[in-house]
Amino acid sequence: MFCIFPVMKKLLNYLQISPGFIFFIFLMSYLLVVESRVRADDKLAEVFLPDAPIAQFLAALFIIFIIRISINYLERNHDAPRLNFKSYLKYFGVSFLVYLAISNFLTFIVALLFETVSRNFNNYTITVNNISRGVQFIMFGSIYLATLYSRENTEYKLKIDKYSQALDHNRIKNLKAQLNPHFLFNSLNTLDQLIEEDKEEASNFLNRFADLYRYSLETLEKDLIHLEEELNFVKDYFEILNMKYVNCYKMNIITNNNLENSLIPPFALQLLVENAIQHNLGTDTDPVKIIIRISDKISVLNTRVMKLNNKSTNGRALKNLSAQFKLLSGNDIQIKETSDSYEVILPLINLETNA
């Protein structure tokens, strides 16, 4: 008896429904059967018999189970169902076809076992039964999908609220963290040297430096920006660093994807480029190579020439970056580390799926 409860709990968790939802489905099944019996002028003593309502309830649970399996299969590469009408229409359509196929197959097997194929599996009975199944599926399937959508939407809003609160707490720190006073001091020193040595180069440096701060101010209040904007920022950021570490670091950007609809949290790539430079010692004869590759994901890979007594200071920054991607896309970042290279893989966020 007691072992039933853990099984029921696992089933409810798998279907992502509550005991209250189960009770509602049972009550609805019971009332539908009662209504059909009253319309058929059945005897009053037979109207409230539980046999047909239980069968109807089990059929409703079967529909819900089929939908859950279909969603899990269709979204096997995602952490959760996607919150858009097209996806839910796909869940509905695929589940409906699977439900009809399984129901007709089971009906045929039963008819075959009892040798009633000609009577219970002819064109007329198949048509009538499938219409009845279709009505049941539309009714119970729509209720289940609507419940799922409401739940996923609520959870998504809670995640966004949580993410927004974290952003509000860290936004003021963002400028200091991304372009810190140490970097500002070194940049001004570099500018001072360039003014004396090469005024044209100093002017170029100042323009790029101004773009960095302008970008920071423009993106301070944004959760996501276009990937192309971030790439342009990283190029300017790297050029400034390259004026200090002349030819000690090489950066290459490879794009195999249309960037128009691709989004990314501000400073995500800048953080990874800064991380590569901070933890690796490049020279003009043996430069550290940084490769940013964009396809169906974003890869930032750098060769490793570890500094002596190197201390990891960007662990928290990478965790924060991973948390941002988890909240905004549902996917974690990946880190691949070998003795020769260090690679961070970011999920690509598309404008359509984020809308």
PDB file of N, CA and C in Angstrom, residues 29-111:
ATOM      1  N   SER A  29     -13.827  13.640 -16.174  1.00  0.00           N
ATOM      2  CA  SER A  29     -14.155  12.364 -16.811  1.00  0.00           C
ATOM      3  C   SER A  29     -15.488  11.836 -16.295  1.00  0.00           C
ATOM      4  N   TYR A  30     -15.679  11.932 -14.990  1.00  0.00           N
ATOM      5  CA  TYR A  30     -16.919  11.450 -14.369  1.00  0.00           C
ATOM      6  C   TYR A  30     -18.124  12.233 -14.881  1.00  0.00           C
ATOM      7  N   LEU A  31     -18.000  13.557 -14.912  1.00  0.00           N
ATOM      8  CA  LEU A  31     -19.121  14.399 -15.350  1.00  0.00           C
ATOM      9  C   LEU A  31     -19.448  14.180 -16.826  1.00  0.00           C
ATOM     10  N   LEU A  32     -18.442  13.956 -17.650  1.00  0.00           N
ATOM     11  CA  LEU A  32     -18.687  13.696 -19.076  1.00  0.00           C
ATOM     12  C   LEU A  32     -19.486  12.418 -19.275  1.00  0.00           C
ATOM     13  N   VAL A  33     -19.134  11.378 -18.515  1.00  0.00           N
ATOM     14  CA  VAL A  33     -19.861  10.110 -18.621  1.00  0.00           C
ATOM     15  C   VAL A  33     -21.282  10.263 -18.095  1.00  0.00           C
ATOM     16  N   VAL A  34     -21.432  10.949 -16.965  1.00  0.00           N
ATOM     17  CA  VAL A  34     -22.775  11.183 -16.407  1.00  0.00           C
ATOM     18  C   VAL A  34     -23.645  11.931 -17.406  1.00  0.00           C
ATOM     19  N   GLU A  35     -23.074  12.971 -18.028  1.00  0.00           N
ATOM     20  CA  GLU A  35     -23.838  13.767 -19.001  1.00  0.00           C
ATOM     21  C   GLU A  35     -24.272  12.919 -20.192  1.00  0.00           C
ATOM     22  N   SER A  36     -23.377  12.050 -20.684  1.00  0.00           N
ATOM     23  CA  SER A  36     -23.722  11.206 -21.836  1.00  0.00           C
ATOM     24  C   SER A  36     -24.779  10.176 -21.466  1.00  0.00           C
ATOM     25  N   ARG A  37     -24.743   9.665 -20.227  1.00  0.00           N
ATOM     26  CA  ARG A  37     -25.747   8.695 -19.788  1.00  0.00           C
ATOM     27  C   ARG A  37     -27.112   9.341 -19.605  1.00  0.00           C
ATOM     28  N   VAL A  38     -27.104  10.550 -19.089  1.00  0.00           N
ATOM     29  CA  VAL A  38     -28.381  11.269 -18.922  1.00  0.00           C
ATOM     30  C   VAL A  38     -29.011  11.534 -20.277  1.00  0.00           C
ATOM     31  N   ARG A  39     -28.175  11.932 -21.243  1.00  0.00           N
ATOM     32  CA  ARG A  39     -28.696  12.192 -22.592  1.00  0.00           C
ATOM     33  C   ARG A  39     -29.203  10.924 -23.257  1.00  0.00           C
ATOM     34  N   ALA A  40     -28.621   9.783 -22.888  1.00  0.00           N
ATOM     35  CA  ALA A  40     -29.045   8.507 -23.471  1.00  0.00           C
ATOM     36  C   ALA A  40     -30.238   7.906 -22.736  1.00  0.00           C
ATOM     37  N   ASP A  41     -30.763   8.640 -21.739  1.00  0.00           N
ATOM     38  CA  ASP A  41     -31.921   8.179 -20.956  1.00  0.00           C
ATOM     39  C   ASP A  41     -31.650   6.855 -20.256  1.00  0.00           C
ATOM     40  N   ASP A  42     -30.413   6.687 -19.756  1.00  0.00           N
ATOM     41  CA  ASP A  42     -30.105   5.486 -18.974  1.00  0.00           C
ATOM     42  C   ASP A  42     -30.860   5.515 -17.653  1.00  0.00           C
ATOM     43  N   LYS A  43     -30.990   4.357 -17.049  1.00  0.00           N
ATOM     44  CA  LYS A  43     -31.657   4.279 -15.756  1.00  0.00           C
ATOM     45  C   LYS A  43     -30.858   5.060 -14.722  1.00  0.00           C
ATOM     46  N   LEU A  44     -31.582   5.679 -13.796  1.00  0.00           N
ATOM     47  CA  LEU A  44     -30.937   6.524 -12.795  1.00  0.00           C
ATOM     48  C   LEU A  44     -29.900   5.751 -11.985  1.00  0.00           C
ATOM     49  N   ALA A  45     -30.161   4.495 -11.734  1.00  0.00           N
ATOM     50  CA  ALA A  45     -29.233   3.673 -10.949  1.00  0.00           C
ATOM     51  C   ALA A  45     -27.923   3.445 -11.684  1.00  0.00           C
ATOM     52  N   GLU A  46     -27.959   3.553 -13.020  1.00  0.00           N
ATOM     53  CA  GLU A  46     -26.759   3.304 -13.817  1.00  0.00           C
ATOM     54  C   GLU A  46     -25.968   4.578 -14.140  1.00  0.00           C
ATOM     55  N   VAL A  47     -26.625   5.721 -13.918  1.00  0.00           N
ATOM     56  CA  VAL A  47     -26.003   6.994 -14.308  1.00  0.00           C
ATOM     57  C   VAL A  47     -24.689   7.240 -13.571  1.00  0.00           C
ATOM     58  N   PHE A  48     -24.660   6.893 -12.282  1.00  0.00           N
ATOM     59  CA  PHE A  48     -23.486   7.218 -11.462  1.00  0.00           C
ATOM     60  C   PHE A  48     -22.559   6.027 -11.223  1.00  0.00           C
ATOM     61  N   LEU A  49     -22.726   4.952 -11.977  1.00  0.00           N
ATOM     62  CA  LEU A  49     -21.818   3.813 -11.853  1.00  0.00           C
ATOM     63  C   LEU A  49     -20.395   4.239 -12.243  1.00  0.00           C
ATOM     64  N   PRO A  50     -19.378   3.766 -11.519  1.00  0.00           N
ATOM     65  CA  PRO A  50     -18.009   4.275 -11.730  1.00  0.00           C
ATOM     66  C   PRO A  50     -17.228   3.600 -12.850  1.00  0.00           C
ATOM     67  N   ASP A  51     -17.771   2.551 -13.475  1.00  0.00           N
ATOM     68  CA  ASP A  51     -16.980   1.793 -14.446  1.00  0.00           C
ATOM     69  C   ASP A  51     -16.526   2.647 -15.629  1.00  0.00           C
ATOM     70  N   ALA A  52     -17.494   3.286 -16.296  1.00  0.00           N
ATOM     71  CA  ALA A  52     -17.161   4.109 -17.464  1.00  0.00           C
ATOM     72  C   ALA A  52     -16.326   5.343 -17.101  1.00  0.00           C
ATOM     73  N   PRO A  53     -16.645   6.061 -15.996  1.00  0.00           N
ATOM     74  CA  PRO A  53     -15.789   7.197 -15.625  1.00  0.00           C
ATOM     75  C   PRO A  53     -14.332   6.803 -15.380  1.00  0.00           C
ATOM     76  N   ILE A  54     -14.126   5.637 -14.764  1.00  0.00           N
ATOM     77  CA  ILE A  54     -12.748   5.185 -14.522  1.00  0.00           C
ATOM     78  C   ILE A  54     -12.043   4.905 -15.844  1.00  0.00           C
ATOM     79  N   ALA A  55     -12.764   4.254 -16.768  1.00  0.00           N
ATOM     80  CA  ALA A  55     -12.188   3.986 -18.092  1.00  0.00           C
ATOM     81  C   ALA A  55     -11.857   5.293 -18.816  1.00  0.00           C
ATOM     82  N   GLN A  56     -12.776   6.277 -18.700  1.00  0.00           N
ATOM     83  CA  GLN A  56     -12.540   7.590 -19.321  1.00  0.00           C
ATOM     84  C   GLN A  56     -11.336   8.286 -18.693  1.00  0.00           C
ATOM     85  N   PHE A  57     -11.223   8.170 -17.380  1.00  0.00           N
ATOM     86  CA  PHE A  57     -10.109   8.769 -16.650  1.00  0.00           C
ATOM     87  C   PHE A  57      -8.775   8.144 -17.066  1.00  0.00           C
ATOM     88  N   LEU A  58      -8.748   6.821 -17.200  1.00  0.00           N
ATOM     89  CA  LEU A  58      -7.528   6.137 -17.635  1.00  0.00           C
ATOM     90  C   LEU A  58      -7.152   6.526 -19.063  1.00  0.00           C
ATOM     91  N   ALA A  59      -8.176   6.702 -19.906  1.00  0.00           N
ATOM     92  CA  ALA A  59      -7.918   7.146 -21.282  1.00  0.00           C
ATOM     93  C   ALA A  59      -7.310   8.551 -21.288  1.00  0.00           C
ATOM     94  N   ALA A  60      -7.813   9.424 -20.395  1.00  0.00           N
ATOM     95  CA  ALA A  60      -7.272  10.786 -20.290  1.00  0.00           C
ATOM     96  C   ALA A  60      -5.818  10.755 -19.819  1.00  0.00           C
ATOM     97  N   LEU A  61      -5.520   9.891 -18.836  1.00  0.00           N
ATOM     98  CA  LEU A  61      -4.142   9.757 -18.361  1.00  0.00           C
ATOM     99  C   LEU A  61      -3.226   9.228 -19.461  1.00  0.00           C
ATOM    100  N   PHE A  62      -3.758   8.315 -20.275  1.00  0.00           N
ATOM    101  CA  PHE A  62      -2.987   7.774 -21.396  1.00  0.00           C
ATOM    102  C   PHE A  62      -2.646   8.885 -22.389  1.00  0.00           C
ATOM    103  N   ILE A  63      -3.610   9.755 -22.665  1.00  0.00           N
ATOM    104  CA  ILE A  63      -3.377  10.902 -23.557  1.00  0.00           C
ATOM    105  C   ILE A  63      -2.277  11.803 -22.991  1.00  0.00           C
ATOM    106  N   ILE A  64      -2.372  12.099 -21.697  1.00  0.00           N
ATOM    107  CA  ILE A  64      -1.384  12.960 -21.042  1.00  0.00           C
ATOM    108  C   ILE A  64       0.004  12.322 -21.096  1.00  0.00           C
ATOM    109  N   PHE A  65       0.045  11.016 -20.875  1.00  0.00           N
ATOM    110  CA  PHE A  65       1.315  10.285 -20.898  1.00  0.00           C
ATOM    111  C   PHE A  65       1.948  10.330 -22.284  1.00  0.00           C
ATOM    112  N   ILE A  66       1.130  10.141 -23.325  1.00  0.00           N
ATOM    113  CA  ILE A  66       1.629  10.194 -24.707  1.00  0.00           C
ATOM    114  C   ILE A  66       2.200  11.582 -25.019  1.00  0.00           C
ATOM    115  N   ILE A  67       1.505  12.626 -24.586  1.00  0.00           N
ATOM    116  CA  ILE A  67       1.976  13.999 -24.831  1.00  0.00           C
ATOM    117  C   ILE A  67       3.310  14.246 -24.128  1.00  0.00           C
ATOM    118  N   ARG A  68       3.424  13.769 -22.889  1.00  0.00           N
ATOM    119  CA  ARG A  68       4.663  13.963 -22.133  1.00  0.00           C
ATOM    120  C   ARG A  68       5.844  13.274 -22.811  1.00  0.00           C
ATOM    121  N   ILE A  69       5.629  12.039 -23.260  1.00  0.00           N
ATOM    122  CA  ILE A  69       6.693  11.297 -23.946  1.00  0.00           C
ATOM    123  C   ILE A  69       7.085  12.010 -25.240  1.00  0.00           C
ATOM    124  N   SER A  70       6.085  12.493 -25.974  1.00  0.00           N
ATOM    125  CA  SER A  70       6.353  13.184 -27.243  1.00  0.00           C
ATOM    126  C   SER A  70       7.158  14.457 -27.023  1.00  0.00           C
ATOM    127  N   ILE A  71       6.802  15.225 -25.987  1.00  0.00           N
ATOM    128  CA  ILE A  71       7.535  16.460 -25.680  1.00  0.00           C
ATOM    129  C   ILE A  71       8.979  16.139 -25.301  1.00  0.00           C
ATOM    130  N   ASN A  72       9.155  15.116 -24.462  1.00  0.00           N
ATOM    131  CA  ASN A  72      10.511  14.732 -24.053  1.00  0.00           C
ATOM    132  C   ASN A  72      11.358  14.325 -25.250  1.00  0.00           C
ATOM    133  N   TYR A  73      10.741  13.637 -26.208  1.00  0.00           N
ATOM    134  CA  TYR A  73      11.490  13.209 -27.392  1.00  0.00           C
ATOM    135  C   TYR A  73      11.817  14.405 -28.284  1.00  0.00           C
ATOM    136  N   LEU A  74      10.816  15.257 -28.531  1.00  0.00           N
ATOM    137  CA  LEU A  74      11.019  16.401 -29.423  1.00  0.00           C
ATOM    138  C   LEU A  74      12.003  17.407 -28.841  1.00  0.00           C
ATOM    139  N   GLU A  75      12.030  17.523 -27.515  1.00  0.00           N
ATOM    140  CA  GLU A  75      12.897  18.505 -26.862  1.00  0.00           C
ATOM    141  C   GLU A  75      14.054  17.825 -26.135  1.00  0.00           C
ATOM    142  N   ARG A  76      14.510  16.682 -26.648  1.00  0.00           N
ATOM    143  CA  ARG A  76      15.573  15.927 -25.975  1.00  0.00           C
ATOM    144  C   ARG A  76      16.883  16.701 -25.907  1.00  0.00           C
ATOM    145  N   ASN A  77      17.059  17.694 -26.773  1.00  0.00           N
ATOM    146  CA  ASN A  77      18.296  18.488 -26.773  1.00  0.00           C
ATOM    147  C   ASN A  77      18.141  19.800 -26.019  1.00  0.00           C
ATOM    148  N   HIS A  78      16.978  19.983 -25.378  1.00  0.00           N
ATOM    149  CA  HIS A  78      16.735  21.206 -24.611  1.00  0.00           C
ATOM    150  C   HIS A  78      16.345  20.835 -23.187  1.00  0.00           C
ATOM    151  N   ASP A  79      16.528  21.793 -22.263  1.00  0.00           N
ATOM    152  CA  ASP A  79      16.204  21.532 -20.864  1.00  0.00           C
ATOM    153  C   ASP A  79      14.724  21.666 -20.560  1.00  0.00           C
ATOM    154  N   ALA A  80      13.986  22.357 -21.401  1.00  0.00           N
ATOM    155  CA  ALA A  80      12.566  22.584 -21.147  1.00  0.00           C
ATOM    156  C   ALA A  80      11.854  22.872 -22.459  1.00  0.00           C
ATOM    157  N   PRO A  81      10.511  22.657 -22.497  1.00  0.00           N
ATOM    158  CA  PRO A  81       9.752  23.015 -23.699  1.00  0.00           C
ATOM    159  C   PRO A  81       9.911  24.497 -24.022  1.00  0.00           C
ATOM    160  N   ARG A  82       9.921  24.814 -25.305  1.00  0.00           N
ATOM    161  CA  ARG A  82      10.072  26.208 -25.724  1.00  0.00           C
ATOM    162  C   ARG A  82       8.735  26.921 -25.677  1.00  0.00           C
ATOM    163  N   LEU A  83       8.761  28.149 -25.206  1.00  0.00           N
ATOM    164  CA  LEU A  83       7.530  28.890 -24.970  1.00  0.00           C
ATOM    165  C   LEU A  83       7.106  29.660 -26.212  1.00  0.00           C
ATOM    166  N   ASN A  84       6.655  28.952 -27.235  1.00  0.00           N
ATOM    167  CA  ASN A  84       6.061  29.628 -28.380  1.00  0.00           C
ATOM    168  C   ASN A  84       4.978  28.742 -28.983  1.00  0.00           C
ATOM    169  N   PHE A  85       4.032  29.385 -29.675  1.00  0.00           N
ATOM    170  CA  PHE A  85       2.846  28.691 -30.185  1.00  0.00           C
ATOM    171  C   PHE A  85       3.215  27.583 -31.154  1.00  0.00           C
ATOM    172  N   LYS A  86       4.205  27.828 -32.003  1.00  0.00           N
ATOM    173  CA  LYS A  86       4.589  26.846 -33.021  1.00  0.00           C
ATOM    174  C   LYS A  86       5.067  25.546 -32.380  1.00  0.00           C
ATOM    175  N   SER A  87       5.849  25.659 -31.304  1.00  0.00           N
ATOM    176  CA  SER A  87       6.354  24.460 -30.631  1.00  0.00           C
ATOM    177  C   SER A  87       5.219  23.658 -30.008  1.00  0.00           C
ATOM    178  N   TYR A  88       4.291  24.354 -29.351  1.00  0.00           N
ATOM    179  CA  TYR A  88       3.176  23.644 -28.709  1.00  0.00           C
ATOM    180  C   TYR A  88       2.236  23.036 -29.741  1.00  0.00           C
ATOM    181  N   LEU A  89       2.107  23.678 -30.885  1.00  0.00           N
ATOM    182  CA  LEU A  89       1.310  23.097 -31.970  1.00  0.00           C
ATOM    183  C   LEU A  89       1.975  21.815 -32.468  1.00  0.00           C
ATOM    184  N   LYS A  90       3.302  21.807 -32.504  1.00  0.00           N
ATOM    185  CA  LYS A  90       4.039  20.604 -32.912  1.00  0.00           C
ATOM    186  C   LYS A  90       3.854  19.494 -31.883  1.00  0.00           C
ATOM    187  N   TYR A  91       3.933  19.841 -30.587  1.00  0.00           N
ATOM    188  CA  TYR A  91       3.709  18.828 -29.548  1.00  0.00           C
ATOM    189  C   TYR A  91       2.326  18.201 -29.714  1.00  0.00           C
ATOM    190  N   PHE A  92       1.329  19.063 -29.948  1.00  0.00           N
ATOM    191  CA  PHE A  92      -0.051  18.601 -30.076  1.00  0.00           C
ATOM    192  C   PHE A  92      -0.197  17.668 -31.269  1.00  0.00           C
ATOM    193  N   GLY A  93       0.311  18.086 -32.428  1.00  0.00           N
ATOM    194  CA  GLY A  93       0.151  17.306 -33.655  1.00  0.00           C
ATOM    195  C   GLY A  93       0.838  15.956 -33.588  1.00  0.00           C
ATOM    196  N   VAL A  94       2.092  15.938 -33.132  1.00  0.00           N
ATOM    197  CA  VAL A  94       2.843  14.680 -33.043  1.00  0.00           C
ATOM    198  C   VAL A  94       2.193  13.739 -32.037  1.00  0.00           C
ATOM    199  N   SER A  95       1.802  14.270 -30.879  1.00  0.00           N
ATOM    200  CA  SER A  95       1.162  13.447 -29.849  1.00  0.00           C
ATOM    201  C   SER A  95      -0.152  12.859 -30.345  1.00  0.00           C
ATOM    202  N   PHE A  96      -0.917  13.662 -31.086  1.00  0.00           N
ATOM    203  CA  PHE A  96      -2.207  13.199 -31.604  1.00  0.00           C
ATOM    204  C   PHE A  96      -2.018  12.023 -32.555  1.00  0.00           C
ATOM    205  N   LEU A  97      -1.056  12.122 -33.452  1.00  0.00           N
ATOM    206  CA  LEU A  97      -0.794  11.035 -34.400  1.00  0.00           C
ATOM    207  C   LEU A  97      -0.309   9.775 -33.678  1.00  0.00           C
ATOM    208  N   VAL A  98       0.569   9.953 -32.697  1.00  0.00           N
ATOM    209  CA  VAL A  98       1.058   8.806 -31.919  1.00  0.00           C
ATOM    210  C   VAL A  98      -0.087   8.147 -31.159  1.00  0.00           C
ATOM    211  N   TYR A  99      -0.951   8.976 -30.562  1.00  0.00           N
ATOM    212  CA  TYR A  99      -2.097   8.456 -29.800  1.00  0.00           C
ATOM    213  C   TYR A  99      -3.030   7.653 -30.688  1.00  0.00           C
ATOM    214  N   LEU A 100      -3.364   8.174 -31.866  1.00  0.00           N
ATOM    215  CA  LEU A 100      -4.245   7.448 -32.787  1.00  0.00           C
ATOM    216  C   LEU A 100      -3.602   6.139 -33.239  1.00  0.00           C
ATOM    217  N   ALA A 101      -2.313   6.182 -33.537  1.00  0.00           N
ATOM    218  CA  ALA A 101      -1.617   4.977 -34.007  1.00  0.00           C
ATOM    219  C   ALA A 101      -1.621   3.887 -32.936  1.00  0.00           C
ATOM    220  N   ILE A 102      -1.283   4.245 -31.702  1.00  0.00           N
ATOM    221  CA  ILE A 102      -1.242   3.260 -30.614  1.00  0.00           C
ATOM    222  C   ILE A 102      -2.640   2.739 -30.303  1.00  0.00           C
ATOM    223  N   SER A 103      -3.631   3.642 -30.239  1.00  0.00           N
ATOM    224  CA  SER A 103      -5.009   3.239 -29.920  1.00  0.00           C
ATOM    225  C   SER A 103      -5.558   2.274 -30.960  1.00  0.00           C
ATOM    226  N   ASN A 104      -5.351   2.578 -32.232  1.00  0.00           N
ATOM    227  CA  ASN A 104      -5.839   1.693 -33.297  1.00  0.00           C
ATOM    228  C   ASN A 104      -5.104   0.356 -33.289  1.00  0.00           C
ATOM    229  N   PHE A 105      -3.822   0.393 -32.991  1.00  0.00           N
ATOM    230  CA  PHE A 105      -3.050  -0.853 -32.927  1.00  0.00           C
ATOM    231  C   PHE A 105      -3.556  -1.752 -31.798  1.00  0.00           C
ATOM    232  N   LEU A 106      -3.792  -1.166 -30.617  1.00  0.00           N
ATOM    233  CA  LEU A 106      -4.294  -1.946 -29.484  1.00  0.00           C
ATOM    234  C   LEU A 106      -5.691  -2.485 -29.763  1.00  0.00           C
ATOM    235  N   THR A 107      -6.536  -1.661 -30.402  1.00  0.00           N
ATOM    236  CA  THR A 107      -7.886  -2.111 -30.757  1.00  0.00           C
ATOM    237  C   THR A 107      -7.825  -3.292 -31.718  1.00  0.00           C
ATOM    238  N   PHE A 108      -6.928  -3.209 -32.675  1.00  0.00           N
ATOM    239  CA  PHE A 108      -6.776  -4.305 -33.644  1.00  0.00           C
ATOM    240  C   PHE A 108      -6.285  -5.583 -32.961  1.00  0.00           C
ATOM    241  N   ILE A 109      -5.329  -5.460 -32.045  1.00  0.00           N
ATOM    242  CA  ILE A 109      -4.809  -6.635 -31.334  1.00  0.00           C
ATOM    243  C   ILE A 109      -5.911  -7.303 -30.518  1.00  0.00           C
ATOM    244  N   VAL A 110      -6.711  -6.493 -29.808  1.00  0.00           N
ATOM    245  CA  VAL A 110      -7.821  -7.041 -29.012  1.00  0.00           C
ATOM    246  C   VAL A 110      -8.835  -7.736 -29.913  1.00  0.00           C
ATOM    247  N   ALA A 111      -9.189  -7.081 -31.028  1.00  0.00           N
ATOM    248  CA  ALA A 111     -10.141  -7.680 -31.970  1.00  0.00           C
ATOM    249  C   ALA A 111      -9.591  -8.976 -32.550  1.00  0.00           C
TER     250      ALA A 111
END
